Short mmCIF file of C-alpha atoms in Angstrom, two decimals:
data_model
loop_
_atom_site.label_atom_id
_atom_site.label_comp_id
_atom_site.label_asym_id
_atom_site.label_seq_id
_atom_site.Cartn_x
_atom_site.Cartn_y
_atom_site.Cartn_z
CA MET A 1 -30.06 171.55 144.19
CA ASN A 2 -26.94 173.03 142.59
CA GLY A 3 -23.35 171.98 143.08
CA PRO A 4 -20.60 170.04 141.32
CA LEU A 5 -22.26 166.68 142.10
CA LYS A 6 -25.70 167.64 140.79
CA GLY A 7 -27.29 164.64 139.07
CA LEU A 8 -25.40 162.01 141.12
CA LYS A 9 -27.92 159.64 142.73
CA VAL A 10 -26.91 157.94 145.99
CA ILE A 11 -28.57 155.22 148.05
CA ASP A 12 -27.20 155.50 151.59
CA LEU A 13 -27.67 152.60 154.03
CA THR A 14 -24.98 153.86 156.41
CA SER A 15 -25.56 154.88 160.02
CA VAL A 16 -23.68 156.36 163.02
CA ILE A 17 -20.85 158.75 161.85
CA MET A 18 -18.32 157.45 159.29
CA GLY A 19 -20.74 156.72 156.45
CA PRO A 20 -23.14 159.61 157.09
CA THR A 21 -20.18 162.04 157.14
CA ALA A 22 -19.31 160.95 153.60
CA SER A 23 -22.87 160.94 152.26
CA GLN A 24 -23.60 164.35 153.82
CA PHE A 25 -20.68 165.84 151.88
CA LEU A 26 -22.10 164.31 148.69
CA GLY A 27 -25.50 165.83 149.45
CA ASP A 28 -24.04 169.22 150.39
CA HIS A 29 -22.40 169.31 146.96
CA GLY A 30 -25.53 168.60 144.96
CA ALA A 31 -25.93 164.80 144.94
CA ASP A 32 -29.42 163.39 145.48
CA VAL A 33 -28.85 161.28 148.61
CA VAL A 34 -31.61 159.01 149.93
CA LYS A 35 -30.88 157.77 153.45
CA VAL A 36 -32.40 154.33 154.06
CA GLU A 37 -33.05 153.46 157.71
CA ALA A 38 -34.31 150.37 159.49
CA PRO A 39 -37.69 150.74 161.28
CA GLU A 40 -35.89 151.49 164.56
CA GLY A 41 -33.89 154.28 162.88
CA ASP A 42 -30.25 155.32 162.97
CA VAL A 43 -28.99 154.89 166.56
CA MET A 44 -27.53 158.41 166.47
CA ARG A 45 -31.08 159.81 166.43
CA LEU A 46 -31.08 159.19 170.17
CA SER A 47 -27.73 160.86 170.92
CA GLY A 48 -27.42 164.28 172.52
CA PRO A 49 -29.93 167.02 173.21
CA MET A 50 -33.02 167.15 171.03
CA VAL A 51 -36.20 169.14 170.60
CA SER A 52 -38.31 166.44 168.97
CA PRO A 53 -37.99 162.68 169.54
CA GLY A 54 -35.50 160.93 167.29
CA MET A 55 -33.82 164.13 166.11
CA GLY A 56 -30.75 164.36 168.35
CA HIS A 57 -28.08 166.94 167.60
CA TYR A 58 -25.50 164.29 166.66
CA PHE A 59 -27.85 162.88 164.02
CA LEU A 60 -28.70 166.30 162.62
CA THR A 61 -25.05 167.30 162.21
CA ALA A 62 -24.30 164.25 160.03
CA ASN A 63 -27.49 163.92 158.00
CA ARG A 64 -28.39 167.19 156.34
CA SER A 65 -28.80 167.47 152.57
CA LYS A 66 -30.46 164.03 152.38
CA ARG A 67 -33.90 162.62 151.85
CA SER A 68 -35.03 159.76 154.02
CA ILE A 69 -37.02 156.53 153.86
CA VAL A 70 -37.59 153.67 156.32
CA ILE A 71 -37.44 150.17 154.83
CA ASP A 72 -37.51 146.86 156.65
CA LEU A 73 -34.76 145.12 154.69
CA LYS A 74 -35.49 141.81 156.44
CA ALA A 75 -38.78 141.70 154.53
CA ALA A 76 -38.85 140.56 150.93
CA ALA A 77 -41.11 143.51 150.06
CA GLY A 78 -38.63 145.95 151.57
CA ARG A 79 -35.68 144.39 149.79
CA ASP A 80 -37.50 144.55 146.45
CA VAL A 81 -38.36 148.22 146.93
CA LEU A 82 -34.72 149.03 147.72
CA LEU A 83 -33.49 147.20 144.64
CA GLU A 84 -36.05 149.02 142.51
CA MET A 85 -34.77 152.34 143.88
CA THR A 86 -31.21 151.24 143.14
CA ARG A 87 -31.89 150.73 139.40
CA GLN A 88 -31.48 154.47 138.81
CA ALA A 89 -28.70 155.02 141.38
CA ASP A 90 -25.03 155.76 140.77
CA VAL A 91 -23.69 154.95 144.25
CA PHE A 92 -24.83 152.39 146.83
CA MET A 93 -23.30 153.01 150.30
CA TYR A 94 -23.51 150.70 153.30
CA ASN A 95 -21.79 149.93 156.60
CA ILE A 96 -23.66 146.74 157.43
CA ARG A 97 -21.25 143.82 157.71
CA PRO A 98 -20.82 142.12 154.29
CA GLU A 99 -22.02 138.72 155.53
CA ALA A 100 -25.23 140.36 156.74
CA MET A 101 -25.65 142.13 153.39
CA ALA A 102 -25.33 138.76 151.67
CA ARG A 103 -27.99 137.24 153.94
CA LEU A 104 -30.32 140.13 153.08
CA GLY A 105 -29.80 139.47 149.36
CA LEU A 106 -28.03 142.82 148.99
CA GLY A 107 -24.47 141.69 148.27
CA TYR A 108 -22.52 143.18 145.40
CA ASP A 109 -23.68 140.57 142.89
CA ASP A 110 -27.32 141.04 143.96
CA VAL A 111 -27.18 144.81 143.52
CA ARG A 112 -25.13 144.62 140.33
CA ARG A 113 -27.83 142.48 138.71
CA VAL A 114 -30.28 145.41 138.80
CA ALA A 115 -27.66 148.18 138.41
CA PRO A 116 -24.70 146.83 136.41
CA ASN A 117 -22.68 150.05 136.61
CA ILE A 118 -23.29 150.74 140.30
CA ILE A 119 -20.51 151.91 142.63
CA TYR A 120 -21.01 149.59 145.60
CA ALA A 121 -19.18 151.25 148.50
CA GLY A 122 -18.71 149.58 151.87
CA ALA A 123 -17.53 151.31 155.05
CA LEU A 124 -16.08 148.36 156.94
CA GLY A 125 -14.49 147.88 160.33
CA PHE A 126 -11.68 145.66 159.06
CA SER A 127 -10.40 144.46 155.71
CA GLN A 128 -12.33 141.49 154.38
CA ARG A 129 -9.02 139.86 153.45
CA GLY A 130 -7.50 140.09 156.94
CA PRO A 131 -7.78 138.07 160.17
CA TYR A 132 -10.29 140.48 161.75
CA ALA A 133 -12.83 140.41 158.92
CA GLY A 134 -16.40 140.61 160.15
CA ARG A 135 -15.62 142.08 163.57
CA PRO A 136 -17.58 145.14 164.71
CA ALA A 137 -15.76 148.48 164.83
CA TYR A 138 -16.49 151.76 166.56
CA ASP A 139 -14.50 154.96 166.96
CA ASP A 140 -13.16 154.14 170.45
CA LEU A 141 -11.98 150.72 169.27
CA MET A 142 -10.22 152.20 166.26
CA GLN A 143 -8.52 154.91 168.31
CA SER A 144 -7.26 152.21 170.64
CA MET A 145 -6.16 149.67 168.04
CA SER A 146 -4.53 152.21 165.70
CA GLY A 147 -2.27 153.58 168.43
CA ILE A 148 -3.97 156.96 168.91
CA ALA A 149 -4.95 156.25 172.52
CA TRP A 150 -1.44 155.00 173.37
CA LEU A 151 0.19 158.04 171.76
CA ALA A 152 -2.13 160.39 173.67
CA GLY A 153 -1.08 158.66 176.88
CA GLN A 154 2.60 159.05 176.00
CA ALA A 155 2.12 162.74 175.35
CA SER A 156 0.16 163.35 178.55
CA GLY A 157 2.24 161.13 180.82
CA ASP A 158 -0.94 159.28 181.74
CA ARG A 159 -2.62 156.04 180.74
CA PRO A 160 -3.92 155.71 177.15
CA LEU A 161 -6.55 158.34 176.29
CA TYR A 162 -9.18 158.74 173.59
CA ALA A 163 -9.35 161.95 171.58
CA PRO A 164 -12.41 163.88 172.82
CA PHE A 165 -14.27 163.60 169.52
CA THR A 166 -14.99 160.87 166.98
CA LEU A 167 -11.60 161.25 165.31
CA ALA A 168 -11.42 157.85 163.58
CA ASP A 169 -15.01 157.98 162.31
CA ARG A 170 -14.58 161.42 160.81
CA MET A 171 -11.13 160.85 159.32
CA MET A 172 -12.23 157.59 157.76
CA GLY A 173 -15.45 159.22 156.60
CA LEU A 174 -13.29 161.51 154.47
CA GLN A 175 -11.38 158.49 153.11
CA PHE A 176 -14.73 156.85 152.34
CA LEU A 177 -15.79 159.99 150.50
CA SER A 178 -12.57 160.32 148.48
CA THR A 179 -12.69 156.64 147.48
CA ILE A 180 -16.28 157.00 146.27
CA LEU A 181 -15.45 160.13 144.28
CA ALA A 182 -12.45 158.39 142.69
CA ALA A 183 -14.77 155.55 141.64
CA VAL A 184 -17.25 158.09 140.25
CA VAL A 185 -14.52 159.68 138.12
CA HIS A 186 -13.47 156.23 136.87
CA ARG A 187 -17.07 155.43 135.90
CA GLU A 188 -17.45 158.76 134.11
CA ARG A 189 -14.37 157.94 132.04
CA THR A 190 -14.97 154.25 131.38
CA GLY A 191 -18.63 153.54 132.11
CA GLU A 192 -17.57 150.87 134.60
CA GLY A 193 -18.92 150.62 138.12
CA GLN A 194 -17.11 148.69 140.82
CA ARG A 195 -17.11 147.52 144.40
CA VAL A 196 -14.96 149.55 146.81
CA ASP A 197 -14.17 148.60 150.44
CA ILE A 198 -12.91 151.15 152.97
CA PRO A 199 -11.79 149.45 156.23
CA MET A 200 -11.46 151.66 159.30
CA PHE A 201 -8.64 149.82 161.06
CA GLU A 202 -6.30 149.50 158.12
CA GLY A 203 -7.03 153.08 157.05
CA MET A 204 -6.32 154.53 160.50
CA ALA A 205 -3.20 152.37 160.86
CA ALA A 206 -1.83 153.80 157.60
CA ILE A 207 -2.53 157.37 158.76
CA MET A 208 -0.85 156.88 162.13
CA LEU A 209 2.15 154.98 160.78
CA GLY A 210 2.70 157.67 158.18
CA GLU A 211 3.70 159.95 161.05
CA HIS A 212 4.94 157.57 163.73
CA MET A 213 6.63 154.65 161.94
CA ALA A 214 9.76 156.83 162.09
CA GLY A 215 12.92 154.68 162.26
CA GLN A 216 11.07 151.48 161.41
CA MET A 217 10.41 152.80 157.93
CA PHE A 218 13.95 151.88 156.97
CA ARG A 219 15.64 148.52 156.54
CA PRO A 220 17.68 148.01 158.58
CA GLN A 221 15.77 149.93 161.25
CA ARG A 222 17.14 153.38 162.08
CA GLY A 223 15.83 154.49 165.45
CA GLU A 224 12.62 153.99 167.40
CA THR A 225 9.00 154.48 166.40
CA GLY A 226 7.19 157.69 167.25
CA TYR A 227 7.66 161.27 166.02
CA LYS A 228 9.18 162.88 169.11
CA ARG A 229 7.80 166.36 168.57
CA SER A 230 4.22 165.05 168.35
CA ILE A 231 4.43 163.12 171.63
CA ALA A 232 6.58 165.55 173.64
CA ARG A 233 4.80 166.16 176.95
CA ASP A 234 5.33 169.92 176.74
CA ARG A 235 3.82 170.06 173.23
CA ARG A 236 0.52 171.55 174.29
CA PRO A 237 -1.01 175.02 174.54
CA PHE A 238 1.26 177.14 176.72
CA LYS A 239 0.05 178.83 179.87
CA THR A 240 0.34 182.62 179.82
CA SER A 241 -0.06 185.04 182.69
CA ASP A 242 -3.85 185.07 182.16
CA GLY A 243 -4.81 182.06 180.04
CA PHE A 244 -3.44 179.78 177.31
CA ILE A 245 -1.98 180.22 173.83
CA SER A 246 -0.88 177.96 171.00
CA VAL A 247 2.49 178.92 169.50
CA LEU A 248 4.48 177.19 166.78
CA VAL A 249 8.03 178.51 166.71
CA TYR A 250 9.07 176.00 164.06
CA THR A 251 11.48 177.04 161.33
CA ASP A 252 14.98 178.46 161.79
CA ASP A 253 13.67 181.89 160.71
CA HIS A 254 10.90 181.68 163.33
CA TRP A 255 13.41 180.95 166.08
CA GLN A 256 15.77 183.74 165.03
CA ARG A 257 12.96 186.32 165.08
CA PHE A 258 11.44 184.96 168.28
CA LEU A 259 14.68 184.80 170.30
CA ARG A 260 15.57 188.35 169.35
CA MET A 261 12.08 189.58 170.21
CA VAL A 262 12.11 188.02 173.73
CA GLY A 263 15.63 189.20 174.46
CA TYR A 264 17.54 185.92 174.19
CA PRO A 265 19.58 186.35 170.97
CA HIS A 266 22.54 184.54 172.57
CA LEU A 267 20.56 181.26 172.38
CA LEU A 268 21.08 181.36 168.62
CA ASP A 269 24.58 180.07 169.43
CA ASP A 270 23.23 177.34 171.73
CA ASP A 271 23.48 173.98 169.96
CA ARG A 272 20.08 172.95 171.32
CA PHE A 273 18.40 175.79 169.36
CA SER A 274 20.72 175.95 166.37
CA SER A 275 18.78 173.90 163.81
CA MET A 276 15.55 171.97 163.32
CA GLU A 277 17.39 168.67 163.78
CA MET A 278 18.98 169.79 167.07
CA ARG A 279 15.68 171.15 168.36
CA ARG A 280 14.08 167.79 167.54
CA ARG A 281 16.75 165.94 169.50
CA ASN A 282 16.31 168.29 172.46
CA VAL A 283 12.57 168.73 172.14
CA THR A 284 11.84 168.22 175.85
CA TYR A 285 14.29 170.96 176.89
CA VAL A 286 13.20 173.35 174.12
CA TYR A 287 9.48 173.07 174.88
CA GLY A 288 10.12 173.30 178.61
CA TRP A 289 12.12 176.52 178.13
CA LEU A 290 9.41 177.94 175.88
CA ALA A 291 6.75 177.14 178.47
CA GLU A 292 8.62 179.23 181.05
CA VAL A 293 8.93 182.19 178.68
CA MET A 294 5.22 182.13 177.83
CA LEU A 295 4.33 182.78 181.48
CA THR A 296 5.84 186.28 181.32
CA ARG A 297 3.07 187.99 179.28
CA SER A 298 -0.69 187.89 178.81
CA THR A 299 -2.32 186.00 175.96
CA GLU A 300 -3.24 189.19 174.12
CA GLU A 301 0.26 190.64 174.54
CA TRP A 302 1.79 187.48 173.10
CA LEU A 303 -0.63 187.37 170.17
CA THR A 304 0.17 190.98 169.27
CA ALA A 305 3.95 190.46 169.55
CA LEU A 306 4.02 187.13 167.69
CA HIS A 307 1.82 188.33 164.82
CA ALA A 308 4.12 191.35 164.46
CA ILE A 309 7.13 189.07 163.76
CA ASP A 310 5.08 186.57 161.71
CA VAL A 311 5.39 183.63 164.13
CA PRO A 312 2.25 181.41 164.03
CA ALA A 313 0.10 181.78 167.15
CA THR A 314 -3.58 181.47 168.05
CA PRO A 315 -5.69 181.70 171.18
CA THR A 316 -6.84 178.45 172.84
CA TYR A 317 -10.64 178.38 172.57
CA SER A 318 -13.35 176.61 174.45
CA ILE A 319 -16.25 175.44 172.27
CA ASP A 320 -18.31 178.45 173.38
CA GLN A 321 -15.47 180.81 172.48
CA LEU A 322 -15.09 179.16 169.08
CA MET A 323 -18.75 179.78 168.32
CA GLN A 324 -18.33 183.46 169.22
CA ASP A 325 -15.23 184.02 167.06
CA ARG A 326 -15.83 186.65 164.39
CA ALA A 327 -14.20 184.66 161.53
CA PRO A 328 -16.72 181.75 161.46
CA ALA A 329 -19.59 184.22 161.74
CA ARG A 330 -18.25 186.46 158.96
CA ASP A 331 -17.46 183.56 156.62
CA ARG A 332 -20.87 181.93 157.22
CA ILE A 333 -19.51 178.72 158.72
CA PHE A 334 -22.76 178.67 160.71
CA GLN A 335 -25.44 178.19 158.09
CA GLY A 336 -29.05 177.51 157.59
CA SER A 337 -30.43 175.45 154.73
CA ARG A 338 -30.76 177.69 151.67
CA SER A 339 -32.36 177.13 148.32
CA SER A 340 -30.83 178.22 145.02
CA HIS A 341 -32.85 181.46 145.39
CA GLY A 342 -31.03 182.41 148.59
CA ARG A 343 -33.97 181.61 150.89
CA THR A 344 -34.14 178.90 153.50
CA HIS A 345 -36.29 175.90 152.67
CA HIS A 346 -38.91 177.35 154.98
CA GLY A 347 -38.72 180.83 153.43
CA CYS A 348 -37.18 182.62 156.42
CA ARG A 349 -33.92 184.39 157.20
CA HIS A 350 -32.17 184.46 160.57
CA PRO A 351 -28.83 185.80 161.87
CA ARG A 352 -25.89 183.36 162.02
CA GLY A 353 -27.71 180.92 159.77
CA VAL A 354 -30.51 179.99 162.19
CA VAL A 355 -33.48 178.36 160.46
CA GLN A 356 -36.64 176.59 161.47
CA HIS A 357 -36.17 172.85 160.96
CA SER A 358 -39.40 171.03 160.15
CA SER A 359 -39.33 169.03 163.37
CA ALA A 360 -36.27 170.09 165.39
CA GLY A 361 -37.15 173.78 165.57
CA ALA A 362 -34.58 176.59 165.29
CA THR A 363 -31.18 175.12 164.34
CA ILE A 364 -27.81 176.08 162.90
CA CYS A 365 -25.31 173.97 160.94
CA ALA A 366 -21.52 174.26 160.99
CA THR A 367 -20.08 173.76 157.51
CA SER A 368 -16.56 174.18 156.17
CA ARG A 369 -16.37 177.04 153.71
CA ARG A 370 -15.36 175.53 150.41
CA ARG A 371 -15.80 178.10 147.66
CA TYR A 372 -16.96 177.26 144.16
CA ILE A 373 -17.06 180.20 141.75
CA GLY A 374 -18.87 178.49 138.87
CA ASN A 375 -21.51 176.22 140.43
CA PRO A 376 -21.75 176.83 144.20
CA PRO A 377 -23.49 174.16 146.27
CA GLY A 378 -25.94 174.73 149.11
CA ILE A 379 -27.07 172.67 152.06
CA ARG A 380 -30.43 171.16 152.95
CA LEU A 381 -31.65 170.15 156.36
CA GLN A 382 -32.73 166.55 156.89
CA ARG A 383 -36.49 166.43 157.16
CA GLY A 384 -38.43 165.11 160.13
CA MET A 385 -39.25 161.45 160.66
CA TYR A 386 -42.87 161.92 159.57
CA ARG A 387 -41.77 162.59 155.97
CA ARG A 388 -40.80 159.00 155.43
CA ILE A 389 -42.62 155.89 154.29
CA VAL A 390 -42.20 152.60 156.12
CA VAL A 391 -41.91 149.48 153.97
CA ARG A 392 -41.81 146.32 156.06
CA ARG A 393 -43.22 142.81 156.27
CA CYS A 394 -47.00 143.06 155.90
CA SER A 395 -49.96 141.23 154.39
CA PRO A 396 -51.53 141.98 150.98
CA ARG A 397 -54.50 143.55 152.84
CA ALA A 398 -52.15 145.90 154.70
CA LEU A 399 -50.39 146.76 151.46
CA ARG A 400 -53.74 147.59 149.85
CA ARG A 401 -54.63 149.87 152.79
CA MET A 402 -51.28 151.63 152.43
CA HIS A 403 -51.90 151.98 148.71
CA LEU A 404 -55.32 153.60 149.27
CA MET A 405 -53.84 155.97 151.84
CA LEU A 406 -51.13 157.11 149.45
CA ARG A 407 -52.93 157.01 146.10
CA SER A 408 -54.76 160.32 146.56
CA ARG A 409 -51.43 162.05 147.22
CA VAL A 410 -49.29 160.40 144.55
CA GLU A 411 -48.64 163.52 142.50
CA LEU A 412 -47.78 165.64 145.55
CA THR A 413 -45.61 162.83 146.89
CA ARG A 414 -43.70 162.47 143.64
CA ARG A 415 -43.03 166.21 143.60
CA LEU A 416 -41.86 166.48 147.23
CA PHE A 417 -40.21 163.12 147.71
CA PRO A 418 -39.67 161.20 144.45
CA VAL A 419 -38.45 158.00 146.09
CA ILE A 420 -41.93 157.42 147.57
CA GLY A 421 -43.21 157.28 144.02
CA THR A 422 -41.12 154.14 143.59
CA ALA A 423 -42.68 152.61 146.69
CA VAL A 424 -46.18 153.54 145.53
CA SER A 425 -45.58 151.94 142.15
CA TYR A 426 -44.50 148.79 143.93
CA LEU A 427 -47.62 148.84 146.11
CA ASN A 428 -49.83 149.22 143.03
CA SER A 429 -48.89 145.70 141.98
CA PHE A 430 -50.49 144.36 145.17
CA ALA A 431 -53.56 146.57 145.12
CA GLY A 432 -54.87 145.40 141.79
#
């Protein structure tokens, strides 16, 4: 696997969305990521449509470019196997609550004893130094507690609303990723590993307050909280004569060109339109006026006219329309899993990046198009559940049976899935 993170070894105990979003990026960019699941599996395996059991679409979109192993961490044998795997790792990721990690014997000090320079990265719900330490956290809870739901209600004129996607999980997944990469750079420079904690609530609060603290940023306070343009009720896609359009007439230059184009140049002398500050103060009137103007033409007519005067505008897509747009198709946003030789892992080519997944059938992946000229990465699909070994609480006789089952395939196993070689070596000690 090529990419700028080639050679980075990652043990990933995370589940759901925030942690897997971060580890998938690492894997997409060349890191060797081993996803460790409990015997019951990541709960997201059961979410959404699926072709084969345990391979739901939500799980597949957050867990490509990883290898996978099932370990019962409540068993001493499982814990020992995980620690043995960790000896050669660079990064150890988890989103199990820290007190539970300590009970499992997998706290920072436990892991650091076998891997002194490890980057021990925790995706947490709340800061361990705050009053909410140890509480569970999910995307809906974080949207609510960080103010997102309240702001959405203010903008819509309705009760508080959640964003219709896992906004907090995915935003904090990127913070989790950037924190890990910063720690990797530090270790490359100094040789020192470290523990890093990334709490969802405090991280989302900082993001939201960065935009909406407003007048409370200053001492003494100067005005109310909330960025008025963001929560204006008319700040939404505008209705046209045949659909909807998103338009951002924003700068003074934009407004001068736009008002002349629509035949209202006299509004340039109207105080409410005269400057960015005055438009902010009169945002409700300005957006209301703009909404009325947008009704006078079709979406296509507006797009043509606005692009001609260089005012930002886009159509308002449904998900189906987004998938049919020519730009994602042309730029290969929809991808299959390709090897360094340009073939899919299953040796087949399909239009729009469709490939045969080993257990989920024909699939596509949506990936952001980051371009690397020198060492371009690729992506790999997460393999089916049957390509994993289960290490759990079992008797010496059961361990010997497992050893006999695997021994004849050790060399093939080590070539296809090196982490199983670690488990086999561990089992050898019981088999005599």
